[in-house]
Short mmCIF file of C-alpha atoms in Angstrom, two decimals:
data_model
loop_
_atom_site.label_atom_id
_atom_site.label_comp_id
_atom_site.label_asym_id
_atom_site.label_seq_id
_atom_site.Cartn_x
_atom_site.Cartn_y
_atom_site.Cartn_z
CA MET J 164 122.22 134.00 121.25
CA ASN J 165 121.38 136.73 118.65
CA GLN J 166 119.51 140.04 118.53
CA PRO J 167 117.29 141.16 115.82
CA ALA J 168 118.77 142.17 112.35
CA ARG J 169 117.66 145.43 110.65
CA ASN J 170 118.02 147.02 107.35
CA ILE J 171 121.65 146.44 106.55
CA ARG J 172 123.29 150.01 105.84
CA SER J 173 126.60 148.69 104.85
CA ALA J 174 127.81 145.56 102.93
CA GLN J 175 130.23 144.96 105.64
CA ARG J 176 127.75 144.59 108.39
CA PRO J 177 127.99 140.95 109.74
CA TYR J 178 124.97 138.74 109.02
CA ARG J 179 125.72 136.82 112.15
CA ALA J 180 123.45 139.62 113.72
CA LYS J 181 120.32 137.66 112.94
CA ASN J 182 116.87 138.46 114.75
CA SER J 183 114.78 136.03 116.21
CA ALA J 184 111.51 135.72 114.38
CA THR J 185 108.73 133.19 113.85
CA LEU J 186 110.03 130.15 112.04
CA GLY J 187 107.22 129.58 109.54
CA ASP J 188 106.74 126.44 107.11
CA GLY J 189 108.18 127.99 104.00
CA TRP J 190 111.09 125.63 103.55
CA PRO J 191 112.20 124.49 100.10
CA ASP J 192 111.97 121.13 98.82
CA ARG J 193 115.42 121.13 97.30
CA ARG J 194 118.54 122.82 98.88
CA PRO J 195 120.66 124.95 96.66
CA GLN J 196 124.05 123.45 95.58
CA LEU J 197 126.62 126.10 96.73
CA GLU J 198 129.97 126.51 95.23
CA GLY J 199 133.15 125.63 97.24
CA ILE J 200 134.90 128.26 98.97
CA GLU J 201 138.46 129.09 98.23
CA MET J 202 141.15 129.21 101.01
CA PHE J 203 141.95 132.67 102.55
CA ASP J 204 144.71 134.12 100.52
CA LYS J 205 147.93 135.20 102.16
CA GLN J 206 147.46 138.92 101.39
CA GLY J 207 143.93 138.83 102.91
CA LEU J 208 145.25 137.60 106.17
CA GLU J 209 148.05 140.01 106.19
CA ARG J 210 145.42 142.83 106.24
CA GLN J 211 144.51 141.93 109.67
CA VAL J 212 145.73 144.08 112.55
CA LYS J 213 149.06 143.34 113.91
CA THR J 214 149.44 143.84 117.68
CA ALA J 215 152.05 144.27 120.23
CA SER J 216 153.22 141.49 122.50
CA GLY J 217 150.50 140.39 125.15
CA PRO J 218 147.42 138.55 125.41
CA SER J 219 144.60 139.38 122.93
CA GLY J 220 141.39 140.93 124.41
CA ARG J 221 137.96 139.17 123.77
CA LEU J 222 136.45 141.44 121.18
CA ALA J 223 133.07 139.97 120.36
CA ARG J 224 131.09 136.70 120.77
CA TRP J 225 130.25 136.12 117.06
CA ARG J 226 128.58 132.44 117.37
CA ALA J 227 126.61 130.77 118.57
CA ALA J 228 126.30 133.11 120.12
CA LEU J 229 127.16 135.40 119.69
CA MET J 230 125.11 139.89 119.91
CA ALA J 231 124.51 142.31 117.44
CA GLY J 232 121.81 144.55 115.85
CA GLY J 233 118.98 145.95 118.11
CA VAL J 234 116.81 144.53 120.77
CA LEU J 235 115.94 140.82 120.64
CA THR J 236 112.45 139.72 119.96
CA ALA J 237 112.73 135.97 120.52
CA VAL J 238 110.06 133.33 119.55
CA GLY J 239 108.74 130.45 121.59
CA PHE J 240 108.30 127.00 120.35
CA THR J 241 104.73 125.67 120.18
CA LEU J 242 105.82 121.99 120.54
CA ALA J 243 102.57 120.34 119.50
CA GLY J 244 102.96 119.02 116.00
CA GLY J 245 106.73 120.59 115.86
CA ALA J 246 105.35 123.99 114.99
CA VAL J 247 107.16 127.15 115.93
CA ALA J 248 105.05 130.28 116.67
CA GLY J 249 104.62 133.31 119.05
CA GLU J 250 106.99 135.73 120.63
CA ILE J 251 108.80 135.08 124.04
CA LYS J 252 107.22 137.78 126.01
CA ASP J 253 108.37 136.24 129.47
CA GLU J 254 110.14 138.44 131.84
CA PRO J 255 113.85 137.28 132.39
CA ARG J 256 113.62 134.73 134.96
CA PHE J 257 117.21 135.14 136.21
CA LYS J 258 119.05 138.49 136.07
CA HIS J 259 122.55 137.96 137.42
CA ARG J 260 125.82 136.30 136.80
CA GLN J 261 125.64 134.50 140.20
CA ASP J 262 122.34 132.94 139.20
CA PHE J 263 124.34 130.59 136.82
CA SER J 264 127.08 128.06 137.37
CA SER J 265 130.48 129.03 136.01
CA LEU J 266 134.08 128.05 135.59
CA ARG J 267 134.57 127.91 139.52
CA ASP J 268 131.93 125.30 139.63
CA TRP J 269 132.94 122.93 136.83
CA ASN J 270 136.22 121.58 138.15
CA LEU J 271 137.83 121.59 134.69
CA LYS J 272 141.16 120.09 134.50
CA ALA J 273 143.54 119.78 131.46
CA GLU J 274 143.96 115.97 131.88
CA ASN J 275 140.29 115.57 131.31
CA ILE J 276 139.63 117.87 128.31
CA ILE J 277 139.67 116.17 124.93
CA PRO J 278 139.14 117.79 121.61
CA HIS J 279 136.77 115.09 119.97
CA GLY J 280 133.84 113.15 121.34
CA ALA J 281 130.21 113.04 121.90
CA ASN J 282 127.47 114.52 124.05
CA PRO J 283 124.19 112.80 124.13
CA LEU J 284 122.49 115.79 123.03
CA TYR J 285 125.22 117.53 120.90
CA TYR J 286 126.22 116.81 117.46
CA PRO J 287 129.37 114.59 117.15
CA ILE J 288 132.43 116.88 117.59
CA VAL J 289 134.53 114.54 115.31
CA PRO J 290 136.54 115.53 112.27
CA GLY J 291 134.44 115.55 109.18
CA HIS J 292 131.00 116.06 110.79
CA LYS J 293 128.85 118.67 108.92
CA HIS J 294 125.39 119.96 109.26
CA VAL J 295 123.33 122.88 107.84
CA HIS J 296 120.60 125.17 109.23
CA GLU J 297 118.42 127.43 107.11
CA ARG J 298 116.04 130.09 107.70
CA PRO J 299 114.22 131.28 104.41
CA ASP J 300 112.22 133.97 106.22
CA HIS J 301 115.39 135.92 107.40
CA PRO J 302 114.79 139.61 106.84
CA ASP J 303 117.85 140.18 104.91
CA GLY J 304 117.28 137.11 102.45
CA LYS J 305 117.44 133.35 102.63
CA TYR J 306 119.80 132.54 105.57
CA ARG J 307 121.95 129.50 105.63
CA LYS J 308 124.60 128.32 108.25
CA GLU J 309 126.98 125.59 107.38
CA THR J 310 128.87 123.99 110.37
CA VAL J 311 131.80 121.63 109.83
CA VAL J 312 134.12 119.98 112.38
CA LEU J 313 137.74 120.35 110.96
CA ASP J 314 140.54 117.91 111.03
CA SER J 315 142.68 120.27 113.30
CA THR J 316 143.07 121.25 116.84
CA GLU J 317 143.86 124.41 118.78
CA ASP J 318 146.22 124.56 121.83
CA PHE J 319 145.22 126.24 125.08
CA ASP J 320 147.16 126.91 128.28
CA ILE J 321 144.81 128.35 130.87
CA ALA J 322 145.92 129.29 134.41
CA GLY J 323 144.15 126.95 136.84
CA ILE J 324 143.23 124.37 134.13
CA GLY J 325 146.49 123.62 132.23
CA LYS J 326 147.48 122.70 128.73
CA PHE J 327 145.09 121.02 126.41
CA LYS J 328 143.62 120.87 122.77
CA THR J 329 140.26 121.80 121.57
CA ALA J 330 138.46 120.91 118.32
CA VAL J 331 138.01 123.63 115.62
CA VAL J 332 134.56 124.00 114.30
CA GLN J 333 133.96 126.09 111.46
CA GLU J 334 130.76 128.07 110.83
CA GLU J 335 129.99 129.78 107.41
CA GLU J 336 126.98 132.05 107.11
CA TYR J 337 125.21 132.90 103.73
CA ILE J 338 122.51 135.21 102.64
CA ASP J 339 120.82 134.37 99.39
CA GLY J 340 123.77 132.02 98.53
CA VAL J 341 126.52 134.74 99.12
CA LEU J 342 129.07 133.95 101.77
CA THR J 343 128.88 136.72 104.41
CA GLN J 344 130.94 135.60 107.41
CA ARG J 345 133.26 132.73 108.58
CA ALA J 346 134.17 131.93 112.07
CA LEU J 347 136.53 129.22 113.79
CA ASN J 348 135.03 128.06 117.25
CA TRP J 349 137.26 126.32 119.67
CA PHE J 350 135.18 123.43 121.47
CA ALA J 351 136.13 120.66 123.67
CA LEU J 352 134.58 118.11 126.02
CA ASP J 353 135.36 116.90 129.52
CA LYS J 354 135.72 113.27 129.20
CA THR J 355 134.52 112.60 132.79
CA THR J 356 131.14 114.25 132.27
CA ASN J 357 130.70 114.46 128.46
CA SER J 358 129.89 118.22 128.92
CA VAL J 359 130.73 120.49 125.95
CA TYR J 360 132.50 123.82 126.42
CA ALA J 361 133.51 126.68 124.32
CA PHE J 362 136.87 128.23 124.83
CA GLY J 363 136.83 131.03 122.20
CA GLU J 364 136.35 132.00 118.51
CA VAL J 365 137.79 133.98 115.73
CA SER J 366 135.72 135.45 112.92
CA TRP J 367 135.81 137.22 109.50
CA GLU J 368 133.37 139.13 107.60
CA ILE J 369 133.60 138.37 104.03
CA ASP J 370 133.52 141.62 101.87
CA GLU J 371 133.44 141.06 98.08
CA GLY J 372 134.92 137.66 98.51
CA LYS J 373 137.74 138.90 100.60
CA PRO J 374 138.14 138.04 104.45
CA VAL J 375 138.21 141.10 106.75
CA PHE J 376 139.06 140.39 110.35
CA ALA J 377 136.09 140.89 112.51
CA GLY J 378 136.96 139.70 116.10
CA THR J 379 138.12 137.10 118.55
CA TRP J 380 138.22 135.85 122.07
CA ARG J 381 140.09 133.30 123.95
CA ALA J 382 139.34 131.84 127.49
CA GLY J 383 142.25 132.63 129.82
CA GLU J 384 143.17 136.08 128.03
CA LEU J 385 142.03 139.46 128.82
CA ASP J 386 138.65 140.68 127.93
CA GLY J 387 138.91 144.40 128.53
CA ASP J 388 139.27 144.57 132.41
CA VAL J 389 138.74 140.86 133.21
CA VAL J 390 139.99 137.38 132.02
CA ALA J 391 137.52 135.64 129.53
CA GLU J 392 136.24 132.23 130.95
CA PRO J 393 135.14 129.14 129.04
CA GLY J 394 131.34 128.77 128.36
CA LEU J 395 129.33 125.58 128.81
CA LEU J 396 127.34 124.65 125.77
CA MET J 397 125.68 121.52 126.90
CA PRO J 398 126.15 119.61 130.15
CA GLY J 399 126.66 115.91 130.04
CA THR J 400 123.52 115.28 132.15
CA PHE J 401 120.69 117.30 131.29
CA THR J 402 118.44 118.37 134.33
CA VAL J 403 115.42 120.66 133.96
CA GLY J 404 116.24 123.95 135.80
CA GLY J 405 119.95 123.69 135.36
CA ARG J 406 121.66 127.11 134.67
CA TYR J 407 125.05 127.92 133.38
CA LEU J 408 126.99 130.47 131.69
CA PHE J 409 127.68 129.93 127.98
CA ASP J 410 129.68 133.12 127.73
CA GLY J 411 131.78 134.23 130.58
CA GLY J 412 133.26 137.39 129.06
CA SER J 413 132.61 140.97 130.18
CA VAL J 414 131.22 142.44 126.87
CA ASN J 415 128.66 139.98 126.26
CA LEU J 416 127.59 137.84 129.25
CA GLY J 417 124.92 135.22 128.87
CA GLY J 418 123.32 132.25 130.62
CA SER J 419 121.44 129.17 129.66
CA GLU J 420 118.60 127.51 131.29
CA ASN J 421 117.48 123.89 130.82
CA MET J 422 113.76 124.38 130.37
CA GLU J 423 111.97 121.23 129.19
CA THR J 424 112.39 117.53 128.20
CA GLY J 425 110.46 114.98 126.22
CA ILE J 426 109.95 117.07 123.12
CA GLU J 427 109.17 115.86 119.60
CA MET J 428 109.98 118.09 116.88
CA THR J 429 109.59 117.92 113.00
CA VAL J 430 111.97 119.76 110.95
CA PRO J 431 113.13 119.38 107.12
CA ALA J 432 115.74 116.90 108.28
CA GLY J 433 113.26 114.75 109.88
CA THR J 434 111.03 114.07 113.05
CA PHE J 435 113.16 113.90 116.25
CA LYS J 436 111.96 112.53 119.71
CA ASN J 437 113.29 112.97 123.33
CA CYS J 438 114.39 116.39 122.70
CA VAL J 439 115.03 119.28 125.20
CA ARG J 440 114.52 122.86 125.14
CA VAL J 441 117.24 125.40 126.38
CA ARG J 442 116.74 129.16 126.73
CA GLU J 443 119.70 131.44 126.32
CA GLN J 444 119.43 134.84 127.80
CA GLY J 445 121.76 137.88 127.91
CA LEU J 446 122.73 139.02 131.22
CA ARG J 447 123.32 142.67 130.21
CA GLU J 448 120.31 142.88 127.54
CA LEU J 449 118.00 140.91 129.79
CA HIS J 450 115.36 140.65 127.05
CA ASP J 451 117.91 139.04 124.60
CA ILE J 452 116.38 135.72 124.63
CA THR J 453 116.73 132.64 122.26
CA ASP J 454 115.09 129.26 122.61
CA LYS J 455 116.86 126.13 121.01
CA ILE J 456 115.59 122.61 120.64
CA TRP J 457 118.19 120.00 121.23
CA CYS J 458 117.92 116.46 119.93
CA PRO J 459 119.85 113.32 120.65
CA VAL J 460 122.81 112.73 118.15
CA VAL J 461 122.29 115.71 116.03
CA GLY J 462 122.22 118.57 118.47
CA VAL J 463 120.09 121.83 117.58
CA VAL J 464 117.26 121.06 115.22
CA ALA J 465 115.36 124.37 115.62
CA ASP J 466 116.74 127.68 116.74
CA THR J 467 114.84 131.05 116.90
CA SER J 468 117.69 132.77 115.21
CA ASP J 469 119.45 130.24 112.99
CA GLY J 470 116.36 128.39 111.74
CA LYS J 471 115.88 124.62 111.23
CA LEU J 472 118.27 121.63 110.67
CA ILE J 473 118.30 120.89 106.98
CA VAL J 474 120.95 118.19 106.54
CA SER J 475 123.34 116.48 108.87
CA ASN J 476 125.80 113.51 108.40
CA ALA J 477 125.07 112.30 111.98
CA LEU J 478 121.78 111.12 110.41
CA PRO J 479 121.17 107.38 109.25
CA LYS J 480 122.42 107.00 105.75
CA ASP J 481 119.06 106.07 104.57
CA ASN J 482 117.69 109.45 105.48
CA PRO J 483 117.94 111.75 102.49
CA ALA J 484 118.87 114.56 104.93
CA ALA J 485 122.02 112.78 105.55
CA ASP J 486 123.48 114.03 102.14
CA VAL J 487 125.79 116.90 103.01
CA SER J 488 127.33 117.33 99.45
CA SER J 489 126.05 120.92 99.28
CA VAL J 490 128.26 121.90 102.28
CA GLY J 491 131.52 123.90 101.34
CA LYS J 492 134.91 122.18 101.27
CA LEU J 493 136.57 120.99 104.40
CA ARG J 494 139.50 122.92 105.45
CA ASP J 495 142.57 120.94 106.81
CA LYS J 496 144.04 123.65 109.06
CA PRO J 497 142.68 126.43 111.18
CA LEU J 498 143.05 129.80 109.58
CA LYS J 499 146.04 132.05 110.66
CA TYR J 500 145.31 135.26 112.50
CA THR J 501 146.96 137.80 114.73
CA PRO J 502 144.30 139.35 116.86
CA PRO J 503 144.31 142.99 118.01
CA VAL J 504 144.60 143.91 121.71
CA ALA J 505 141.57 145.79 123.11
CA LYS J 506 142.73 148.33 125.59
CA VAL J 507 139.35 149.82 126.04
CA SER J 508 136.59 147.71 127.73
CA GLY J 509 133.05 147.46 126.33
CA ASP J 510 131.83 149.22 129.32
CA GLN J 511 134.29 152.02 128.70
CA ALA J 512 133.45 152.29 125.11
CA THR J 513 129.73 152.56 126.01
CA LYS J 514 130.22 155.46 128.35
CA ILE J 515 132.34 157.11 125.68
CA ALA J 516 129.51 156.62 123.06
CA LEU J 517 126.85 157.81 125.32
CA ALA J 518 128.73 161.00 126.10
CA GLU J 519 128.68 161.71 122.27
CA ILE J 520 125.06 160.47 121.70
CA PRO J 521 122.66 160.15 124.73
CA GLY J 522 120.15 157.38 124.44
CA LYS J 523 119.64 153.68 125.31
CA VAL J 524 122.42 151.25 124.17
CA THR J 525 120.91 148.30 122.42
CA SER J 526 124.37 146.52 121.25
CA VAL J 527 128.09 146.63 121.77
CA LYS J 528 130.16 144.77 119.13
CA ILE J 529 133.50 144.95 117.46
CA GLU J 530 133.59 145.59 113.53
CA ARG J 531 136.27 146.90 111.21
CA LYS J 532 135.55 150.47 110.33
CA LYS J 533 137.46 153.29 108.67
CA GLY J 534 140.59 150.99 108.65
CA LYS J 535 140.42 150.50 112.45
CA ASN J 536 138.95 147.86 114.69
CA VAL J 537 136.23 149.63 116.68
CA TYR J 538 133.45 148.88 119.13
CA VAL J 539 130.17 149.65 117.38
CA VAL J 540 127.93 151.00 119.99
CA GLU J 541 124.19 151.13 118.77
CA ILE J 542 122.02 153.66 120.68
CA GLN J 543 118.52 154.17 120.42
CA THR J 544 117.71 157.96 120.53
CA PRO J 545 114.33 159.64 121.36
CA LYS J 546 114.39 161.67 118.29
CA ASP J 547 116.73 160.38 115.67
CA GLY J 548 116.16 156.66 116.03
CA GLU J 549 119.10 154.16 115.98
CA LYS J 550 122.70 155.69 115.76
CA ASP J 551 126.05 153.91 115.74
CA VAL J 552 129.10 155.44 117.49
CA PHE J 553 132.51 153.82 116.50
CA VAL J 554 135.05 153.81 119.40
CA ASP J 555 138.61 152.79 118.60
CA ILE J 556 139.40 149.66 120.92
CA GLU J 557 143.00 150.87 121.49
CA SER J 558 142.70 154.68 121.92
CA GLY J 559 139.07 155.02 123.04
CA LYS J 560 138.73 157.89 120.44
CA ILE J 561 135.58 158.14 118.55
CA VAL J 562 136.31 157.57 114.84
CA GLY J 563 132.93 158.12 113.41
CA THR J 564 129.18 157.69 113.71
CA ASP J 565 126.44 156.53 111.47
#
């Protein structure tokens, strides 16, 4: 789930903050061949903030989404002929956390959680899977997101669930061929239902080719004042009207609703049938809405934020879009990191920022500013337009404004 991007004022502003906009037909016939990405160097990783003992706080939901940059204007899918057009102007259908199923409803048990497998409507969560989405009409330039399931796992031990392993799914985002952000997501399936869950993420912004730690969250660990919960990405059985939290944290809370089945969709990777539509909605920013079209075997083929599916090696080999040679090199091991501890919650940071600059808060996220990990609280003011207030995640002090 993403909010609209705006003019980037700093080279370090993450491009994961993409706005939803009409996805037109301006797709190139040929995909650019991008150079391989070198491994993070040790010195770059050592620049990350070191923390005291104790659990890490959930700093930001950077994927999938993931929320940044203004108020979302989402776009609806006009399904006839596979076109995409028109803003989603619907009022939020459900406004409260309790309107969506959550961890307490899912009966997750460690003995049933597996790192690799397949869901009928999700891409294969198996090592070596690759796919790419592109959005050439992104306001900041040609946007490209490469997704790779790495040949590695992440260990979890969550109270009430137990010990288990997750897959590590890498996402790399580019603007005009330049790598701007990398994230590692921790996904797993419940083998009894084939439902796909998210258990956390760690992300880096790429500044002049160097990784700068951006944020992390882990299910079962403190997220400000509460413990972060897993999110349900796709249920094993799709039922229209089904609702579930895809993000159970306190800073960014979001729910999904299964909207429609029987969709046929044409994108650069091909024409897909028996697809479904899922609407993701913020529960703090109620008009933060994203629609996604999910299709059997390949997963998302159209997303109002990330664009359309270009290539996937889940496709039949005789489909030219099965060629994923343009995707960056697969990494064998997850990146090392030492996430900071957030001692100030997102709500507390919001109150601190509003005391400094009154107005309407449009986004709260974590970024690296002035050598510190800070909440960036974006505020729309009546007279001066958009302002950013940087609140230190540990001390709660304002370290700057923009």
